[in-house]
Tab-separated table of C-alpha atoms in Angstrom:
chain	number	residue	atom	x	y	z
A	237	MET	CA	10.461	-1.830	14.900
A	238	VAL	CA	6.793	-3.172	14.242
A	239	LEU	CA	5.411	-6.812	13.258
A	240	TYR	CA	5.806	-6.534	9.472
A	241	GLU	CA	1.815	-5.866	7.777
A	242	THR	CA	1.258	-8.807	6.124
A	243	ALA	CA	-2.090	-9.495	3.839
A	244	GLY	CA	-4.558	-12.359	3.878
A	245	LYS	CA	-4.938	-15.632	3.934
A	246	GLY	CA	-5.791	-16.752	0.043
A	247	THR	CA	-4.150	-12.551	-0.353
A	248	LEU	CA	-2.150	-10.763	-2.809
A	249	THR	CA	-0.332	-7.899	-2.156
A	250	ALA	CA	1.390	-6.139	-4.910
A	251	ILE	CA	2.745	-2.554	-3.030
A	252	LEU	CA	4.925	0.385	-2.995
A	253	LYS	CA	6.389	0.669	0.900
A	254	ASN	CA	9.273	3.058	2.549
A	255	LYS	CA	9.625	0.568	5.934
A	256	LEU	CA	10.778	-3.045	5.803
A	257	SER	CA	11.831	-3.017	9.272
A	258	CYS	CA	9.582	-6.075	10.897
A	259	PHE	CA	10.177	-8.606	14.393
A	260	PRO	CA	10.662	-12.730	12.889
A	261	HIS	CA	7.591	-13.470	11.346
A	262	LEU	CA	5.840	-16.725	9.717
A	263	HIS	CA	3.471	-17.234	7.150
A	264	SER	CA	2.168	-20.004	4.279
A	265	ARG	CA	2.588	-17.155	1.552
A	266	ILE	CA	5.840	-16.820	-0.362
A	267	GLU	CA	7.383	-12.836	0.029
A	268	ALA	CA	9.773	-11.191	-3.400
A	269	GLY	CA	10.490	-8.256	-3.381
A	270	LEU	CA	12.881	-5.363	-5.282
A	271	ILE	CA	14.649	-2.253	-3.516
A	272	ILE	CA	14.829	0.613	-5.685
A	273	LYS	CA	15.810	2.824	-3.064
A	274	GLY	CA	18.393	1.973	0.365
A	275	SER	CA	18.917	-0.399	1.994
A	276	SER	CA	18.264	-2.668	4.494
A	277	ASN	CA	18.910	-5.774	6.133
A	278	MET	CA	17.273	-9.563	6.206
A	279	PHE	CA	17.245	-12.272	8.355
A	280	ILE	CA	16.240	-15.720	7.322
A	281	HIS	CA	16.619	-18.473	10.604
A	282	GLY	CA	18.511	-16.117	11.898
A	283	LYS	CA	21.110	-15.395	9.362
A	284	LYS	CA	21.361	-11.658	8.633
A	285	TYR	CA	22.114	-10.221	4.111
A	286	THR	CA	21.766	-7.021	3.491
A	287	VAL	CA	19.768	-6.256	0.487
A	288	LYS	CA	20.147	-2.895	-1.772
A	289	GLU	CA	19.444	-0.278	-4.956
A	290	GLY	CA	19.519	-2.550	-7.521
A	291	ASP	CA	18.525	-6.197	-5.532
A	292	ALA	CA	15.866	-8.569	-5.675
A	293	PHE	CA	14.861	-10.706	-3.166
A	294	PHE	CA	12.539	-14.451	-2.675
A	295	VAL	CA	11.452	-15.922	0.567
A	296	PRO	CA	9.448	-18.983	0.568
A	297	PRO	CA	6.558	-19.919	2.636
A	298	ASN	CA	6.417	-20.618	6.311
A	299	THR	CA	9.891	-19.262	6.916
A	300	ILE	CA	11.647	-17.382	9.347
A	301	HIS	CA	12.119	-13.678	8.429
A	302	SER	CA	12.432	-10.025	9.579
A	303	TYR	CA	13.771	-6.851	8.223
A	304	GLU	CA	16.446	-4.413	10.042
A	305	ASP	CA	16.295	-1.502	7.958
A	306	LYS	CA	19.430	0.568	7.828
A	307	GLU	CA	18.751	4.097	5.974
A	308	GLU	CA	15.749	4.980	4.635
A	309	VAL	CA	14.317	2.366	2.063
A	310	TRP	CA	11.862	2.097	-0.377
A	311	ALA	CA	10.668	-0.917	-2.077
A	312	HIS	CA	8.569	-3.492	-4.005
A	313	LEU	CA	7.204	-6.016	-1.665
A	314	LEU	CA	4.547	-9.095	-3.334
A	315	ILE	CA	3.204	-12.135	-0.978
A	316	CYS	CA	1.266	-14.733	-2.989
A	317	PRO	CA	0.161	-17.095	-1.485
A	318	PRO	CA	1.791	-20.480	-3.882
A	319	GLU	CA	-1.533	-21.653	-4.318
A	320	ASP	CA	-3.116	-18.606	-6.115
A	321	ILE	CA	0.559	-19.075	-9.244
A	322	ALA	CA	1.170	-23.476	-8.754
A	323	PRO	CA	-1.867	-23.657	-11.833
A	324	LEU	CA	0.236	-21.233	-14.092
A	325	PHE	CA	3.934	-22.127	-11.690
A	326	GLY	CA	3.127	-25.472	-10.591
A	327	GLU	CA	5.060	-26.585	-7.227
A	328	THR	CA	8.755	-24.866	-7.955
A	329	ALA	CA	6.484	-21.932	-6.020
A	330	ALA	CA	7.342	-22.686	-3.138
A	331	TYR	CA	10.788	-23.038	-3.939
A	332	ASN	CA	14.292	-22.527	-1.912
A	333	THR	CA	16.827	-20.737	-2.815
A	334	ALA	CA	20.112	-20.958	-1.943
A	335	CYS	CA	21.254	-16.934	-1.475
A	336	PRO	CA	17.768	-15.077	-1.438
A	337	VAL	CA	19.450	-11.577	-2.268
A	338	ILE	CA	19.623	-12.136	-6.579
A	339	HIS	CA	20.685	-8.309	-8.026
A	340	LEU	CA	19.053	-7.237	-11.089
A	341	GLU	CA	21.369	-5.724	-13.776
A	342	ASP	CA	18.454	-5.050	-15.793
A	343	LEU	CA	16.413	-2.672	-12.785
A	344	ASP	CA	13.868	-0.497	-14.809
A	345	PHE	CA	12.257	-4.132	-16.941
A	346	ALA	CA	11.685	-5.200	-12.732
A	347	LYS	CA	10.379	-1.926	-11.775
A	348	GLN	CA	7.651	-1.833	-14.532
A	349	LEU	CA	6.787	-5.538	-14.410
A	350	PHE	CA	6.327	-4.442	-10.174
A	351	LEU	CA	4.409	-0.765	-11.369
A	352	ARG	CA	2.487	-3.154	-13.359
A	353	MET	CA	0.906	-6.066	-10.872
A	354	GLU	CA	0.285	-3.601	-8.328
A	355	ALA	CA	-1.857	-1.355	-10.892
A	356	LEU	CA	-4.262	-4.827	-11.692
A	357	VAL	CA	-4.261	-5.295	-8.129
A	358	GLN	CA	-5.958	-1.711	-7.520
A	359	SER	CA	-7.604	-1.953	-10.485
A	360	THR	CA	-11.578	-2.850	-10.113
A	361	LYS	CA	-11.167	-4.872	-14.105
A	362	PRO	CA	-13.146	-7.944	-14.417
A	363	THR	CA	-9.272	-9.422	-15.383
A	364	ALA	CA	-7.990	-7.276	-13.262
A	365	SER	CA	-6.974	-10.169	-11.087
A	366	GLN	CA	-6.021	-12.676	-12.668
A	367	GLY	CA	-3.586	-11.088	-15.225
A	368	ALA	CA	-2.009	-9.509	-11.554
A	369	ILE	CA	-1.537	-13.533	-10.650
A	370	SER	CA	-0.040	-13.486	-13.773
A	371	TYR	CA	2.677	-10.756	-13.222
A	372	ALA	CA	2.943	-11.907	-10.167
A	373	ALA	CA	3.658	-15.789	-11.248
A	374	ALA	CA	6.395	-13.909	-14.160
A	375	ILE	CA	8.198	-12.219	-11.271
A	376	ILE	CA	8.475	-15.275	-9.207
A	377	SER	CA	10.345	-17.383	-11.556
A	378	GLU	CA	12.119	-15.222	-12.489
A	379	LEU	CA	14.074	-14.033	-8.680
A	380	LEU	CA	13.853	-19.037	-8.617
A	381	LEU	CA	16.141	-19.208	-12.120
A	382	ARG	CA	18.708	-16.492	-10.939
A	383	ALA	CA	18.522	-17.997	-7.838
A	384	ASP	CA	19.291	-21.805	-8.584
A	385	ALA	CA	16.432	-22.644	-6.351
A	386	GLU	CA	15.603	-26.411	-5.333
A	387	PRO	CA	12.720	-27.927	-4.366
A	388	PRO	CA	11.786	-27.825	-0.675
A	389	GLU	CA	12.392	-31.184	2.082
A	390	ARG	CA	8.371	-32.139	2.249
A	391	GLU	CA	9.152	-34.248	4.927
A	392	LYS	CA	11.062	-32.075	6.888
A	393	ASP	CA	8.902	-30.993	10.186
A	394	LEU	CA	8.434	-27.330	11.695
A	395	THR	CA	10.572	-26.023	13.884
A	396	ALA	CA	9.753	-25.333	17.508
A	397	ALA	CA	10.597	-21.738	16.461
A	398	GLN	CA	7.932	-21.754	13.223
A	399	LYS	CA	5.030	-24.074	15.658
A	400	ILE	CA	5.591	-21.040	18.473
A	401	LEU	CA	5.181	-18.423	15.965
A	402	ALA	CA	2.022	-19.960	13.937
A	403	PHE	CA	0.492	-20.449	17.971
A	404	CYS	CA	1.096	-17.266	18.763
A	405	ASP	CA	-0.468	-15.646	14.919
A	406	MET	CA	-3.896	-18.030	15.830
A	407	ASN	CA	-4.325	-17.583	20.045
A	408	TYR	CA	-3.239	-13.988	20.682
A	409	LYS	CA	-6.585	-12.542	21.470
A	410	ARG	CA	-6.101	-14.987	24.376
A	411	ASN	CA	-4.724	-14.360	27.431
A	412	ILE	CA	-1.905	-16.458	27.057
A	413	ASN	CA	1.770	-16.661	29.157
A	414	LEU	CA	4.603	-18.267	28.789
A	415	ASP	CA	2.851	-21.501	30.604
A	416	THR	CA	-0.005	-21.038	28.297
A	417	LEU	CA	2.536	-21.701	25.004
A	418	SER	CA	4.923	-24.524	27.227
A	419	ALA	CA	0.907	-27.057	28.609
A	420	GLU	CA	-0.249	-26.486	24.848
A	421	LEU	CA	3.123	-27.397	23.096
A	422	GLY	CA	4.775	-29.761	24.621
A	423	TYR	CA	8.072	-27.580	25.460
A	424	SER	CA	9.362	-27.010	28.701
A	425	LYS	CA	8.587	-22.594	29.400
A	426	TYR	CA	12.385	-22.367	29.480
A	427	TYR	CA	12.961	-23.447	27.016
A	428	ILE	CA	10.686	-21.495	24.091
A	429	SER	CA	11.780	-18.730	26.147
A	430	ARG	CA	16.002	-19.488	24.721
A	431	VAL	CA	13.301	-20.285	21.274
A	432	PHE	CA	12.828	-16.293	20.997
A	433	SER	CA	15.147	-15.129	22.529
A	434	GLY	CA	17.481	-17.310	20.243
A	435	ASP	CA	16.395	-17.908	17.279
A	436	ILE	CA	13.836	-14.410	17.079
A	437	LYS	CA	15.391	-11.876	18.383
A	438	THR	CA	13.299	-10.872	21.011
A	439	SER	CA	10.466	-11.774	23.962
A	440	PHE	CA	7.921	-13.516	24.045
A	441	THR	CA	6.324	-10.522	25.528
A	442	ASP	CA	7.451	-7.655	23.255
A	443	TYR	CA	6.574	-10.483	19.928
A	444	LEU	CA	2.894	-10.861	21.608
A	445	ARG	CA	2.531	-6.990	21.626
A	446	GLY	CA	4.014	-6.459	18.670
A	447	LEU	CA	1.200	-9.407	16.892
A	448	ARG	CA	-0.941	-7.008	18.900
A	449	ILE	CA	-0.907	-3.836	17.874
A	450	HIS	CA	-0.449	-4.619	14.338
A	451	ALA	CA	-4.131	-6.500	14.239
A	452	ALA	CA	-4.895	-2.777	16.428
A	453	ARG	CA	-3.114	-0.817	12.896
A	454	ARG	CA	-5.383	-2.531	10.988
A	455	LEU	CA	-8.431	-2.489	12.505
A	456	LEU	CA	-7.522	1.507	12.930
A	457	ARG	CA	-7.542	2.052	9.074
A	458	SER	CA	-10.706	-0.296	7.996
A	459	THR	CA	-13.446	-0.583	10.397
A	460	ASN	CA	-14.764	2.179	12.598
A	461	MET	CA	-14.539	0.313	15.690
A	462	SER	CA	-14.279	2.611	18.732
A	463	VAL	CA	-10.235	2.080	20.009
A	464	THR	CA	-11.716	0.869	23.986
A	465	ASP	CA	-13.169	-1.840	21.482
A	466	ILE	CA	-10.247	-3.169	19.802
A	467	ALA	CA	-7.700	-2.437	22.540
A	468	TYR	CA	-11.013	-5.739	23.321
A	469	GLU	CA	-10.910	-7.357	19.875
A	470	VAL	CA	-7.101	-7.881	19.565
A	471	GLY	CA	-6.347	-9.253	23.633
A	472	TYR	CA	-6.019	-6.381	25.873
A	473	THR	CA	-7.821	-5.708	29.317
A	474	CYS	CA	-6.873	-1.931	29.546
A	475	VAL	CA	-7.369	-0.044	27.441
A	476	ARG	CA	-4.818	2.509	28.898
A	477	THR	CA	-2.222	-0.006	28.358
A	478	PHE	CA	-2.820	-0.420	24.904
A	479	ASN	CA	-3.248	3.549	24.323
A	480	ARG	CA	0.512	2.897	26.109
A	481	GLN	CA	1.997	0.516	23.847
A	482	PHE	CA	0.647	1.737	20.442
A	483	SER	CA	2.180	5.121	20.752
A	484	GLN	CA	5.253	3.997	21.981
A	485	ILE	CA	5.788	0.932	18.772
A	486	THR	CA	3.840	3.803	16.377
A	487	GLY	CA	4.777	6.999	18.079
A	488	LEU	CA	1.817	7.565	17.908
A	489	SER	CA	-1.377	7.273	19.646
A	490	PRO	CA	-4.695	5.011	18.457
A	491	THR	CA	-6.670	7.551	17.817
A	492	GLU	CA	-3.832	9.694	15.922
A	493	TYR	CA	-2.570	6.626	14.286
A	494	ALA	CA	-6.382	6.268	12.909
A	495	LYS	CA	-6.604	9.728	11.821
A	496	GLU	CA	-3.095	10.040	9.695
A	497	LYS	CA	-4.549	7.211	7.763
A	498	ARG	CA	-8.081	8.464	6.934
A	499	GLN	CA	-6.443	11.254	5.773
A	500	THR	CA	-3.550	9.493	3.423
A	501	SER	CA	-6.400	7.525	1.785
A	502	LYS	CA	-8.589	10.636	1.314
A	503	GLN	CA	-5.645	12.663	-0.556
A	504	GLN	CA	-4.549	8.542	-2.627
A	505	LYS	CA	-8.273	8.607	-3.938
A	506	SER	CA	-8.844	12.100	-4.369
A	507	LYS	CA	-5.327	11.906	-6.441
């Protein structure tokens, strides 16, 4: 599995994906989606849910979640900062749901909402951005209404797992290890190791590797940086190790990955 490609801070992402599988992670944004083909297992704080064709799903901010595809899957995905839709929808944008999976009978209508939002995200028209946010608010509102959403517990502290993942997300470029996390967060390294194996279902080493490869993939797609520079930028001290681990996770060398993404981008622009 590969680390899920989350959106940058303060941005609305709306895309059609043919893969959901990813390591457990969290972010400060709302995540919602619609399965239009296939099925996937979704894990929320370690609890398993199955999402299949016709199902929508909703993940509140700062919630540890992951996906494990059971077969080929296609899904519309929305990742939205709560503050983007707060003026339209208020604080209910961050509500929690008793069950994150909502089966939709009117699938075609839901698909049209996602498609229109995705088109507006790609548009360069001056009003497109606000239009996309309006569609995002409409989608999230509909899902929360159907899911019997409740307000979050405002005074609830972040769990140890949330703190650990947030620290890794902010410091993956550094030469960090379990001793580093222990010193910075105040937990014993043995406890941190148990959190990874028990709550996050992976090891610290694999999770850190996933973060770095995810960042490298983003740089290979969006910049002209050399493979060597990218390896050092995302926290590697040995380019050979970076190349080997990148290939293990993606099935391609960094150079092959960059070439494939450039070709895909050119094909999409020519349509």
